[in-house]
Each structure stands twice: as C-alpha cells, then as structure tokens.
Coordinates of C-alpha atoms in Angstrom, one line a residue:
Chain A
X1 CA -24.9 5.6 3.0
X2 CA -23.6 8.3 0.9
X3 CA -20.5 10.6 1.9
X4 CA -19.9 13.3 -0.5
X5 CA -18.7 14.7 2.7
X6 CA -14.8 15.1 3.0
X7 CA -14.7 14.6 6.4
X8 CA -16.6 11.6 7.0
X9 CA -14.3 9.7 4.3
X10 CA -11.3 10.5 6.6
X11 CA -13.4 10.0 9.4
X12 CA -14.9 6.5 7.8
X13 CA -13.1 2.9 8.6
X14 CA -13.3 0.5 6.0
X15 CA -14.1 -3.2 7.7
X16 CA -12.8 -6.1 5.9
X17 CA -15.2 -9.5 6.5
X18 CA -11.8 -12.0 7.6
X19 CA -14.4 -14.4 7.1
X20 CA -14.7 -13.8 3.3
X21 CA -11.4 -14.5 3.2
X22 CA -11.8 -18.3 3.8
X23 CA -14.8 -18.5 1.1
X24 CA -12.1 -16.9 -1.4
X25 CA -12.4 -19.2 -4.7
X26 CA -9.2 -19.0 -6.8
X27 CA -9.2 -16.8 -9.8
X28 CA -8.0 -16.9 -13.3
X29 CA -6.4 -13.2 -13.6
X30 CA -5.3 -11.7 -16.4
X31 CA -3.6 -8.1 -16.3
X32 CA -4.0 -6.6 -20.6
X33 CA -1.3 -4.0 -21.7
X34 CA -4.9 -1.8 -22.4
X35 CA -7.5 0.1 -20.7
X36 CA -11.0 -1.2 -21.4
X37 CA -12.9 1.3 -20.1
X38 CA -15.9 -0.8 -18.2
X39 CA -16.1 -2.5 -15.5
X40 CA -18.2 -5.4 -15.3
X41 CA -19.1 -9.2 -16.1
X42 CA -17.5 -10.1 -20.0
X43 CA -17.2 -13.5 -21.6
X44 CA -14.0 -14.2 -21.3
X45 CA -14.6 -17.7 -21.4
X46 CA -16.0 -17.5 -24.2
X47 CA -13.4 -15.3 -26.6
X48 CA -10.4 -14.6 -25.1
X49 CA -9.2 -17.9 -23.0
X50 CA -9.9 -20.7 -25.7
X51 CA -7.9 -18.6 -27.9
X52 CA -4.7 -19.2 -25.8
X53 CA -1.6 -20.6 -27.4
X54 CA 1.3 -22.5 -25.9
X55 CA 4.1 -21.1 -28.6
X56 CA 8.0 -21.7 -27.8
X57 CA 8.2 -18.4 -26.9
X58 CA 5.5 -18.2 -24.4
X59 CA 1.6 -17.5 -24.3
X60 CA -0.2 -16.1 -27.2
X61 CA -3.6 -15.3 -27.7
X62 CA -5.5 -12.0 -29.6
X63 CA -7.4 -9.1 -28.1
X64 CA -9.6 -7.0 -30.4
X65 CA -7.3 -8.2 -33.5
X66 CA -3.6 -7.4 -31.7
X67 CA -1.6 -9.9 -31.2
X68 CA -0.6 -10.1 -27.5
X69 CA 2.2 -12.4 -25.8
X70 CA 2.7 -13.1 -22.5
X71 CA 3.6 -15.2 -19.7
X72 CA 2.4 -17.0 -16.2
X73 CA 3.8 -14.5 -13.1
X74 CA 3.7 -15.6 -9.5
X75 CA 2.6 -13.8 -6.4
X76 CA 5.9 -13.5 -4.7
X77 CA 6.4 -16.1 -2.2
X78 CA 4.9 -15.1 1.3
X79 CA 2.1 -12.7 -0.3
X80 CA -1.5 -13.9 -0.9
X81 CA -3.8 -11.9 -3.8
X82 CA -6.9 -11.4 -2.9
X83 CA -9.7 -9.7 -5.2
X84 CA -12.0 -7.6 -2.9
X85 CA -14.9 -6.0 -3.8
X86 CA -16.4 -2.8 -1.5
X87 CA -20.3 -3.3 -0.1
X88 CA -22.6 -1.8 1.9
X89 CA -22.0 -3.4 5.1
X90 CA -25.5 -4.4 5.1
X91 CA -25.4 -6.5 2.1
X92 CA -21.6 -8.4 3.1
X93 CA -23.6 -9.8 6.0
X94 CA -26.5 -10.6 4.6
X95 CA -24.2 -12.7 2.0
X96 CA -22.4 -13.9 5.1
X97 CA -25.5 -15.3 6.7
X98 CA -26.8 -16.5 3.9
X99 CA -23.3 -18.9 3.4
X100 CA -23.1 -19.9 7.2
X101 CA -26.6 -21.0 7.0
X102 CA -26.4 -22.9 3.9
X103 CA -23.1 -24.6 5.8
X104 CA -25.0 -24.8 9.0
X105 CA -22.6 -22.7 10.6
X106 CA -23.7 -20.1 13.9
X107 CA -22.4 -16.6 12.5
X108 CA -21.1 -15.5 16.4
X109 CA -18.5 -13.7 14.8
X110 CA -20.5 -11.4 12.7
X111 CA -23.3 -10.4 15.3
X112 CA -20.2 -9.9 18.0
X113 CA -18.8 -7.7 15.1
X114 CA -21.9 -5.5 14.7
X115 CA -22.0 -4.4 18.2
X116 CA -18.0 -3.9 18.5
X117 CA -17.3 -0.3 18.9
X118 CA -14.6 -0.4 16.3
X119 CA -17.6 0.0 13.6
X120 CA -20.0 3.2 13.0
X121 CA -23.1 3.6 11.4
X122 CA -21.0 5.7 8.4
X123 CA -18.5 3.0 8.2
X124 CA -18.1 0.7 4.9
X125 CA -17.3 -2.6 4.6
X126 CA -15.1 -4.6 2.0
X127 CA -14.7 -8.3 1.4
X128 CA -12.7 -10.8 -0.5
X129 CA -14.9 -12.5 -3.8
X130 CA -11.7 -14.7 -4.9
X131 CA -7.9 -15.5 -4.4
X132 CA -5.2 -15.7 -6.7
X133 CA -1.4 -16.6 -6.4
X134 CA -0.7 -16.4 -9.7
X135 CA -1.8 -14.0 -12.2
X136 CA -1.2 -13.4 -16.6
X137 CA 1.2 -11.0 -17.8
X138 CA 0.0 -9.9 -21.5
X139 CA 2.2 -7.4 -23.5
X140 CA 1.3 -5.9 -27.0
X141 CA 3.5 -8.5 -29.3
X142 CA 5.8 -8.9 -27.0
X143 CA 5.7 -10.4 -23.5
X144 CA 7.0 -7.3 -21.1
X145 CA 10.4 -7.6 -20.1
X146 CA 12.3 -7.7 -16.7
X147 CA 11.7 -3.9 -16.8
X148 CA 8.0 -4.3 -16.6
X149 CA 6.7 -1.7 -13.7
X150 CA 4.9 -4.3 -12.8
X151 CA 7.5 -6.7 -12.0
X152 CA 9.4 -3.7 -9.9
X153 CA 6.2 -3.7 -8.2
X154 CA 6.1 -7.0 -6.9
X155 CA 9.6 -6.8 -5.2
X156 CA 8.4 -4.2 -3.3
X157 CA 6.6 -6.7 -0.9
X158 CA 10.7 -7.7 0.4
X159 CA 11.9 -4.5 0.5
X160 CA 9.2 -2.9 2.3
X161 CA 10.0 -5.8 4.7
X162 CA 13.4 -4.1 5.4
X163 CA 12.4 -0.8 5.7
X164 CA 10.1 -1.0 8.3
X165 CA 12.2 -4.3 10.4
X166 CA 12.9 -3.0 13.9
X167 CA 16.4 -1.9 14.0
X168 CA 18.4 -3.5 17.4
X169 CA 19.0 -0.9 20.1
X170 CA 22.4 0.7 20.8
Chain B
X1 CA -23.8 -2.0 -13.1
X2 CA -20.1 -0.8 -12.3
X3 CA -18.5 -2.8 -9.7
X4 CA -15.1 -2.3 -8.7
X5 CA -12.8 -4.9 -7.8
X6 CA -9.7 -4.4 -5.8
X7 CA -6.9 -6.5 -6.2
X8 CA -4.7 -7.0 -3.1
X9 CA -1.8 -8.6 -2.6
X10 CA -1.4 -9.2 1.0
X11 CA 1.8 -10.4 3.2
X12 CA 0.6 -14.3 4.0
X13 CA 0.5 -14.4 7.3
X14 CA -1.5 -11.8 8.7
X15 CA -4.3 -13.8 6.5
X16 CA -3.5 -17.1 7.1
X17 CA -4.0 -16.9 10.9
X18 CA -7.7 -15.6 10.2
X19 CA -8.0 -18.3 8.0
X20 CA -7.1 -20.9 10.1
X21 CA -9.1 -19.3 13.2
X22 CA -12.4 -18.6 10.9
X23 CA -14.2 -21.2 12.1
X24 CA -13.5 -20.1 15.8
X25 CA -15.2 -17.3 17.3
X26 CA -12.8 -14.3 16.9
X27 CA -13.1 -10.7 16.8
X28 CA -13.3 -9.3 13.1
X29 CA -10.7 -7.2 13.6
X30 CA -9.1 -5.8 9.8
X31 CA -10.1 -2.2 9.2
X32 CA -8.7 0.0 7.0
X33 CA -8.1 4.0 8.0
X34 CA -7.0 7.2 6.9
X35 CA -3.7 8.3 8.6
X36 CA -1.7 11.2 8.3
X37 CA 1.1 9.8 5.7
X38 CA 4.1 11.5 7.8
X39 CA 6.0 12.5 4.7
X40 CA 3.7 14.6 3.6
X41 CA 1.0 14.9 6.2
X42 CA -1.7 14.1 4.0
X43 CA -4.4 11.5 4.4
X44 CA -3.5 8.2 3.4
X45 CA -5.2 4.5 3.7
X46 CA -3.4 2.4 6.0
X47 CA -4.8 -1.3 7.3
X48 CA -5.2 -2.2 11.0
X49 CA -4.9 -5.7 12.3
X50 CA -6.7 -5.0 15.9
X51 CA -6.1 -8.6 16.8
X52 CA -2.9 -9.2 15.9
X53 CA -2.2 -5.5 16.6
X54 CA -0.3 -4.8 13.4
X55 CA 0.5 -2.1 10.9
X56 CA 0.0 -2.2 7.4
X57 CA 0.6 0.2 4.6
X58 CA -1.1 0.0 1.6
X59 CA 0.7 1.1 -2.2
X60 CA -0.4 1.0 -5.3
X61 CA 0.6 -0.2 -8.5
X62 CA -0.7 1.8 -11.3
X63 CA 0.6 2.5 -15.0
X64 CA -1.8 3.6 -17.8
X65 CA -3.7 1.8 -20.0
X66 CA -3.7 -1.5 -17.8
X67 CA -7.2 -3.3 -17.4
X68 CA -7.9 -7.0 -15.5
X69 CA -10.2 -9.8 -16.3
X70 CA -11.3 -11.4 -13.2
X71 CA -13.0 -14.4 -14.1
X72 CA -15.7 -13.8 -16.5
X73 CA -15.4 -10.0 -15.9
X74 CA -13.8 -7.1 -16.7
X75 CA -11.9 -4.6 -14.5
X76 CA -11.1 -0.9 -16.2
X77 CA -7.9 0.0 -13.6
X78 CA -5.3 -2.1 -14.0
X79 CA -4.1 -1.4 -10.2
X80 CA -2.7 -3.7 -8.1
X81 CA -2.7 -2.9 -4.1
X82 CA 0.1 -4.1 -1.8
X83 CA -0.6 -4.2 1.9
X84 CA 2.7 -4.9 3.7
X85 CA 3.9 -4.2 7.6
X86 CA 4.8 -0.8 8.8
X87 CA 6.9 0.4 11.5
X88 CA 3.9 2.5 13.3
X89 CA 7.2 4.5 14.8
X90 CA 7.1 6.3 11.6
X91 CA 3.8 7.4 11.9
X92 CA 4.1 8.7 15.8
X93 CA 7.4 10.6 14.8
X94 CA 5.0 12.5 12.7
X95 CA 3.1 13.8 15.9
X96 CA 6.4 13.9 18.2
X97 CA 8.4 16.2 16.0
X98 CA 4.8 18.6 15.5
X99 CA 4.4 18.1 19.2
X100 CA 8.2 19.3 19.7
X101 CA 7.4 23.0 19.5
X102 CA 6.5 23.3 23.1
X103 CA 9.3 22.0 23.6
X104 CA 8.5 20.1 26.6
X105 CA 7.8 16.2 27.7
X106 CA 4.4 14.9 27.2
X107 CA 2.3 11.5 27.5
X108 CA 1.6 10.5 24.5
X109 CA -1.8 10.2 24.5
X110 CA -1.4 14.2 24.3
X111 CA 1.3 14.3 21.4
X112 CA -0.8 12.1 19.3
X113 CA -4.0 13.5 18.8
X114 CA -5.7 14.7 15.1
X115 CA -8.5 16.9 14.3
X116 CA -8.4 15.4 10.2
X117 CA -7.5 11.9 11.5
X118 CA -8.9 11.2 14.7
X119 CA -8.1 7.3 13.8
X120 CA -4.5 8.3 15.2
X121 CA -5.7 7.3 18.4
X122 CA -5.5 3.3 17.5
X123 CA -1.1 3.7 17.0
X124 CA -1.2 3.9 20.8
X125 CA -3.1 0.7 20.6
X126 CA 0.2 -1.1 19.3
X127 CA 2.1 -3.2 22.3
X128 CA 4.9 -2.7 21.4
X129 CA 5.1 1.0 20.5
X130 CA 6.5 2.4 24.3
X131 CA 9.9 0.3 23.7
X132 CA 10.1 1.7 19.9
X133 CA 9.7 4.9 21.6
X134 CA 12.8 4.9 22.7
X135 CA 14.6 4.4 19.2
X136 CA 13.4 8.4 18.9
X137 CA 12.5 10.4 22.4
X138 CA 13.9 10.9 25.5
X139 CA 11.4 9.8 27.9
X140 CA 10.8 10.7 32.2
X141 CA 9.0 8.6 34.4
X142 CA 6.6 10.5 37.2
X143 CA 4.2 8.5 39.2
X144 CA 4.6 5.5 36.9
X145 CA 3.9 7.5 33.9
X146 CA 5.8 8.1 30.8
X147 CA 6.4 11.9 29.5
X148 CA 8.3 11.7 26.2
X149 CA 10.3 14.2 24.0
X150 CA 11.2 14.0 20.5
X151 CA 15.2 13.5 20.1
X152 CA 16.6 14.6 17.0
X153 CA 20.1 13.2 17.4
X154 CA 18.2 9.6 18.6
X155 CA 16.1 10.0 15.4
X156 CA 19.0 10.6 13.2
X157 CA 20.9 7.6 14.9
X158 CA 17.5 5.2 14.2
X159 CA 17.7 6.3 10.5
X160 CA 21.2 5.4 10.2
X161 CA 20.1 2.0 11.4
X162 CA 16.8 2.1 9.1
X163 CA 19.2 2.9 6.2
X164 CA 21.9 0.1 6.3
X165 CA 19.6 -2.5 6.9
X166 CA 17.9 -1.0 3.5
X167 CA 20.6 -0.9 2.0
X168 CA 22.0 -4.7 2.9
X169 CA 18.1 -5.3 1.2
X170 CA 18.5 -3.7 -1.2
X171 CA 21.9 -5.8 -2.5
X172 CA 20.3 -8.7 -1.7
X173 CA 17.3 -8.2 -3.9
X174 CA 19.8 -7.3 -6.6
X175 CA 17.9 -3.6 -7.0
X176 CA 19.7 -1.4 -10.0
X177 CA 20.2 1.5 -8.0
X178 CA 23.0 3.7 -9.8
X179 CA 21.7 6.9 -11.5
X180 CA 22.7 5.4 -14.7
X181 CA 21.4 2.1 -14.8
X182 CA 17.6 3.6 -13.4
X183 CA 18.1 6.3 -16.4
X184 CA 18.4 3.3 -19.1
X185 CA 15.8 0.6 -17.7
X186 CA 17.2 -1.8 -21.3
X187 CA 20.4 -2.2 -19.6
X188 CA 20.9 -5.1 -18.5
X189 CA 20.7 -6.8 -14.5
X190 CA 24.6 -7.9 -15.1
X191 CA 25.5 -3.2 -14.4
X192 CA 24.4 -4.0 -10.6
X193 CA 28.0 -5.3 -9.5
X194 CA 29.4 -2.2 -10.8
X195 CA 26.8 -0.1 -8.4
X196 CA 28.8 1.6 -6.0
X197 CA 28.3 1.9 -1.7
X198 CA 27.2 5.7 -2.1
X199 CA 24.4 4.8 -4.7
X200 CA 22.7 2.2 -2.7
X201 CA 23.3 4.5 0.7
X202 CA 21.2 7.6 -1.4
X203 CA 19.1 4.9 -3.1
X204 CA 17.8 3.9 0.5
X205 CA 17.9 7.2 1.7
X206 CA 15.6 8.1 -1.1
X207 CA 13.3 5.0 0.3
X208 CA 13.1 5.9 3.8
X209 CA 12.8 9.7 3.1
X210 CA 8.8 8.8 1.7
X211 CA 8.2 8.0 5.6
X212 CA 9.8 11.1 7.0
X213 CA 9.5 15.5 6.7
X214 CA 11.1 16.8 4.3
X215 CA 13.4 18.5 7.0
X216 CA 14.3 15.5 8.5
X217 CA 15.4 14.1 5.5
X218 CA 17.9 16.7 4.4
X219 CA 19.2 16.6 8.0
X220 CA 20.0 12.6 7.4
X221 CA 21.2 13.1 4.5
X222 CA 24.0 15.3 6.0
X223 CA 24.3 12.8 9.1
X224 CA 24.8 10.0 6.5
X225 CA 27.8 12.5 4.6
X226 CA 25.7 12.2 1.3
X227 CA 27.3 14.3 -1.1
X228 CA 25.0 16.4 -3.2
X229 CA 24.1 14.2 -5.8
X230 CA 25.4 14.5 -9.1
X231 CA 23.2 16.2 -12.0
X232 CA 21.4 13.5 -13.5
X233 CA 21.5 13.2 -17.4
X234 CA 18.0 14.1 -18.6
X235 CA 16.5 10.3 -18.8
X236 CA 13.6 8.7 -20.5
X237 CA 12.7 6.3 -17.2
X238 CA 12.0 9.6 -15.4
X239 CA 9.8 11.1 -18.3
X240 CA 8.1 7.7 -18.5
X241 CA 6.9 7.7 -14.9
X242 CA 5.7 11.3 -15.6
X243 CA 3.6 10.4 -18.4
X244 CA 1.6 7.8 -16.4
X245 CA 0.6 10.9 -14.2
X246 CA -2.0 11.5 -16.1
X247 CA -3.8 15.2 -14.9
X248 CA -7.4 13.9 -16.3
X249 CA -7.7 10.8 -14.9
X250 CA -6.6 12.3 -11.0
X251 CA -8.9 15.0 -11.6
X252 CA -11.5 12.4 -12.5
X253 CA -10.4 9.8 -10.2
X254 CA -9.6 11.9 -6.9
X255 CA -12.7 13.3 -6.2
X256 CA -12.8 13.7 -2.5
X257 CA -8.7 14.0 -2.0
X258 CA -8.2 15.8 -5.2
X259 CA -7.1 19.6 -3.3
X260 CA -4.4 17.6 -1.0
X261 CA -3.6 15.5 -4.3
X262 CA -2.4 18.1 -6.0
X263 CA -0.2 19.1 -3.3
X264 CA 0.9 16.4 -3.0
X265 CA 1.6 16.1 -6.2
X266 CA 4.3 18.3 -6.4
X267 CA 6.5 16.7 -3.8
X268 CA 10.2 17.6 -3.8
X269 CA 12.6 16.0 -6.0
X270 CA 13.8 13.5 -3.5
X271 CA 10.1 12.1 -3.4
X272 CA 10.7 11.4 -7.2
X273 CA 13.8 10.1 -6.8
X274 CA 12.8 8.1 -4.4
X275 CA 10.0 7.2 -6.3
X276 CA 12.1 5.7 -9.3
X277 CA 14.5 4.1 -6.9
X278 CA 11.0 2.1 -5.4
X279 CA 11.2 -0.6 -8.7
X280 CA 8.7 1.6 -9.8
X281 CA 6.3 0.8 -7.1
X282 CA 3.7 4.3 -7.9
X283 CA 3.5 6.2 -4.7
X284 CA 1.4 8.6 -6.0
X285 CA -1.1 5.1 -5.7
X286 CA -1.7 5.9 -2.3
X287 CA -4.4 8.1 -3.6
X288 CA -5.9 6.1 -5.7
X289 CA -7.0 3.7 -3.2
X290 CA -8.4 6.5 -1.4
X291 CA -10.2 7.0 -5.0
X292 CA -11.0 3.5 -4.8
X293 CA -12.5 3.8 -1.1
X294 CA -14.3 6.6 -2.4
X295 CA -16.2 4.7 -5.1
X296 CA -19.6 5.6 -4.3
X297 CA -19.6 8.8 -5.8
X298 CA -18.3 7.8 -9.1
X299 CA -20.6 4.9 -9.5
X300 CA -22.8 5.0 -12.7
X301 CA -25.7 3.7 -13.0

C-alpha cells in the first residue's frame, strides 16, 4: 500500500512479527568507515572476509585498495541486535506460514494477530531476518579510537536506563 | 532491488520473553508509532510493547560516510537504532502542561487526545501511569473518578529527582562531561576525576531537557541554581557533529517529515548541548527512522 500521504504515515503503526524474532540466524556484521552507496546482496564472502588478518595490532583487511584496521565490538551486555527488514504485511506472513508449515507448527498467533484491532488495512509490518551480539568496527588505517561516535552510542543503552528509572516518591 | 535493513539494538528482555513464549499462543503485540516527541512536539517513532505494556524510545545512531555488510549484502546507511524503556510520564506531561491553559482538572482521557497523533490514546493503556501521575498533577476524586491538573512546582520537584539519579549515572558510566574535555574528544578518560558537581548537574540537565518544553527547561534550570554557563571556547567536537548534518542527505532522506525536520532542526542551543553531552548518541536520528519507516517512496526500482 502506498502512503505518499503525510497523514497516514503518522497515522500508520508499524507491527513487528515477535515471531521472526525466534527464527533470527546470527549475523556476521561489519560497520565500514565509508558510504557505499547501494543497498543490496554483495560477495562479501568472497573478497572482503577471506582477506582478514589477525596482526598484533588488531584486524586488518582491504576495501577498494585502503588499508582498513579494526577490531571485534560487543553489543553491550543486556541489549540484543537485531537486523530487521520492513514488508508488506502480506508477504511477512506468507513467509511466516510458509516456516510454521515446514516445522509443522499451527500459526494461532498470526491469524489471532490479523483480526486484532491494534492492526489496519494501511498499517506495515517489519520483521527480524538475523541477530547479532557482536558486530566489526573498521576504521580507515587505523582502528577508531575510544572516541568513536559509535562507541558513545552504545553507552547510551545505560544511561537512558537512568533517565527514564522511576524516581521514589516524596 | 533496494532493500533496507534496520539494524536494532534492543534492551534484552522485552525480546527474550517473546522468545521464550513464541511457541505459545500469544498476542503479537510490538508496534511501533508516531508520538508527539514532547521536547519539541514533533512526530517521532516510539515502540509499544502492548503485552508487557511498555515504552520504548527509539534513537539513532548516524555519522556520515558509514555503510554495513550484513551477511553477503550491503547496507548504504551506516545507522544503528537503539530501542530502550521510556518513562511514558514524559510523554503525558506533554498533553498536561498544553491542557493546563484552562486551567482546570480534567480526566485524562480528555487532556490526552491528538488530532496529528491519534496513537496518544495507547499511553493511557500503561498500568502504571495513574500512580506516575502523581509525580506531576494534583489530582480530585468525584464519583470514583480521577480529575488531574498539571503541577508545576510537583514537576520541578520530579525533575530534581530525574536529574540526580542522572547524574549518579552518569559518574558511574565514567561520562566526560566538563565543557572542556567534550571540546577536545583526544583527551584522555583519566580528565573525568577532575569533572566537577556543577558540570555533571548541567550535563544531565542537558539530557533530560530533550524530553521536556523548552520552558520547562529554563524553569529547572533555575530550580536546580544552574548558573549561566560559561562561554564555551569555539571547539572542533561541536563543528564535527555539525558537519555530519548533512542538508542534502535530510532533504533527500526526510521526505515525508522533512517541513517539521527543519524545524526541528534548529532547536535551541541547550538541545545541542545536550546533544554532545549524549556520547554522541544523534538525536536528530529520530528522523531518520521516520525516513526509514517511510521507505516506500524512496525505493528504486
């Protein structure tokens, strides 16, 4: 369904399938200190991870003929990554089906979901195609510091944590 | 074919239970809306957990020229979403304080109502909102139900509260908060002991002003005895941050928010202070998942 219309985006939920969730393979993620500027499938199999190195200093491998370094970086502890990709609601239960038949498995949830009044006929639909809990860190020759934005970014997960704890009453 | 991937990075447990009840019938129950954020009033994406009736806000990381691989695939923004638990209070005081100007006590189900985001209607759905309530109204009971009035000096007393316990988290988590130190990100972790009480007190003041009017903010910032905060040297982390605003890409990327963007855009220095003092954590993100939500449009081919 298409929504050029401003309204119905704010108006519009976004469902997430907490079933996809549990079908989430782990995935090998790699965040590059570059835009490429596609999205899509790339054989990273094929060039970039088999040129890898274990070097005293960390990671090394080569992107387009840079040099890049970099390091493992854990999800902090108590946070999950998730990959999710948005689909037509249509299409994420099809998928769903499809999976709970091949594993013999009644979809109750799904066909109770369809006729909950939570969901609208202009409402999308997201869902999880792989987990991580650990992701690559690649700077241009030099593996990004304890400075990184990125790193800030994954202490916000604690902090937010205190800034929205209930306070204790007076 | 352009498909784009979201990375999330979700607090554990709100996903583990629905892992762990999957295989059980249970009501899919994870939606994500567009709330008024009530620092600024504009929309913003924020995910509801209807089962275990839960709050989530969802920020962006973004800086330029970042790209994944995901598996055997290639993914151009180099964004990484955080979903983590929000006090829904927060949200209400928006509607309390713009319901305020009658001046009179209300049920709530009449202070938080919206035109733009009717969606405001699943905060009363919290349980345990009616005792938060009281952190922030005065409240009347008539024929078993509950009128409520906004209470500034109640408010101002919560923030205090919202503040310190910040600020304890804040020296825990060994944050640089001190003008200086934020102004010269090389220096080293070793300048936090010299931080003092005042810069971690405006340092979470800066935090919890991105949840609160503009107004309200000054007005705690006075109840807290902040002194006016001293001119900041021109510095290169605050030019940095302004750099990866990059005007093409949000005109490109905002399609459908892009008017509010702009506004919002130009928030009030606090907002950017505040911003720095997040670790960097992009607030102007916020839009870009409403970007990403808004994918359809942009898809090629």
């Amino acid at each position: 369904m298409e929504s050029s219309d401003e309204e119905t985006t704010e108006k519009q939920r976004i469902h997430l399938r907490s079933a996809t969730l549990c079908d989430a393979a782990p995935a090998i993620v790699h965040l590059l200190p570059c835009e490429v500027l596609v999205n899509g499938p790339a054989p990273v199999e094929r060039f970039f991870t088999p040129a890898i190195r274990q070097r005293p200093s960390g990671l090394e491998v080569s992107f387009r003929g840079r040099i890049l370094r970099g390091e493992e970086v854990a999800v902090p502890p108590g946070v999950a990554g998730y990959v999710m990709v948005m689909n037509e609601k249509a299409e994420v239960l099809a998928e769903l089906e499809r999976r709970h038949k091949r594993r013999g498995l009644e979809h109750e949830e799904e066909a109770q979901a369809r006729s909950e009044p939570l969901e609208r006929d202009f409402d999308r639909c997201i869902g999880a195609t792989a987990s991580f809990d650990h992701f690559h860190l690649w700077g241009l020759e030099t593996i990004p510091g304890p400075d990184a934005k990125v790193r800030g970014a994954l202490t916000w997960p604690n902090l937010a944590a205190a800034i929205h704890a209930q306070v204790p009453e007076d | 074919m352009s498909i784009k991937r979201l990375l999330i990075l979700q607090i554990h447990h709100l996903f583990s239970e629905y892992l762990k009840d999957a295989s059980k019938k249970m009501k899919s129950g994870l939606l994500f809306v567009t709330l008024a954020n009530p620092c600024s009033g504009e929309g913003a994406i924020y995910l509801f957990d209807m089962c275990l009736q839960q709050l989530f806000e969802i920020k962006v990381f973004k800086e330029k020229y970042h790209s994944w691989f995901i598996n055997q695939s290639v993914q151009s923004e180099g964004h990484l979403h955080f979903a983590t638990p929000m006090d829904p209070l927060f949200l209400v005081l928006h509607y309390l304080i713009k319901a305020d100007k009658e001046g009179k006590f209300q049920p709530l189900e009449q202070v938080v109502v919206d035109d733009i985001f009717p969606d405001c209607i699943l905060l009363l759905k919290l349980p345990e909102l009616e005792k938060l309530l009281r952190h922030v109204t005065e409240d009347k009971e008539i024929n078993s139900k509950k009128f409520y009035k906004y209470s500034k000096e109640k408010t101002l007393r919560w923030l205090e509260k919202k503040v310190n316990q910040t600020t304890a988290a804040l020296k825990s988590n060994k944050i640089n908060v001190s003008a200086r130190v934020q102004s010269a990100a090389y220096f080293s972790a070793d300048q936090v002991s010299s931080d003092k009480e005042e810069d971690y007190i405006r340092y979470a003041h800066g935090l919890i002003s991105d949840y609160i009017p503009k107004e309200l903010s000054d007005d705690l910032a006075k109840h807290l005895k902040l002194p006016e905060p001293p001119a900041l040297l021109p510095n290169p982390a605050s030019k940095k941050i302004k750099l990866s605003d990059e005007p093409v890409e949000a005109k490109e990327d905002y399609t459908k928010f892009n008017t509010k963007d702009l506004k919002t855009e130009k928030k009030n220095s606090k907002m950017t202070a505040a911003q720095k003092a997040l670790a960097k954590v992009d607030k102007s993100g916020m839009k870009s998942i409403a970007s990403f939500f808004g994918v359809k449009n942009k898809k090629k081919i």
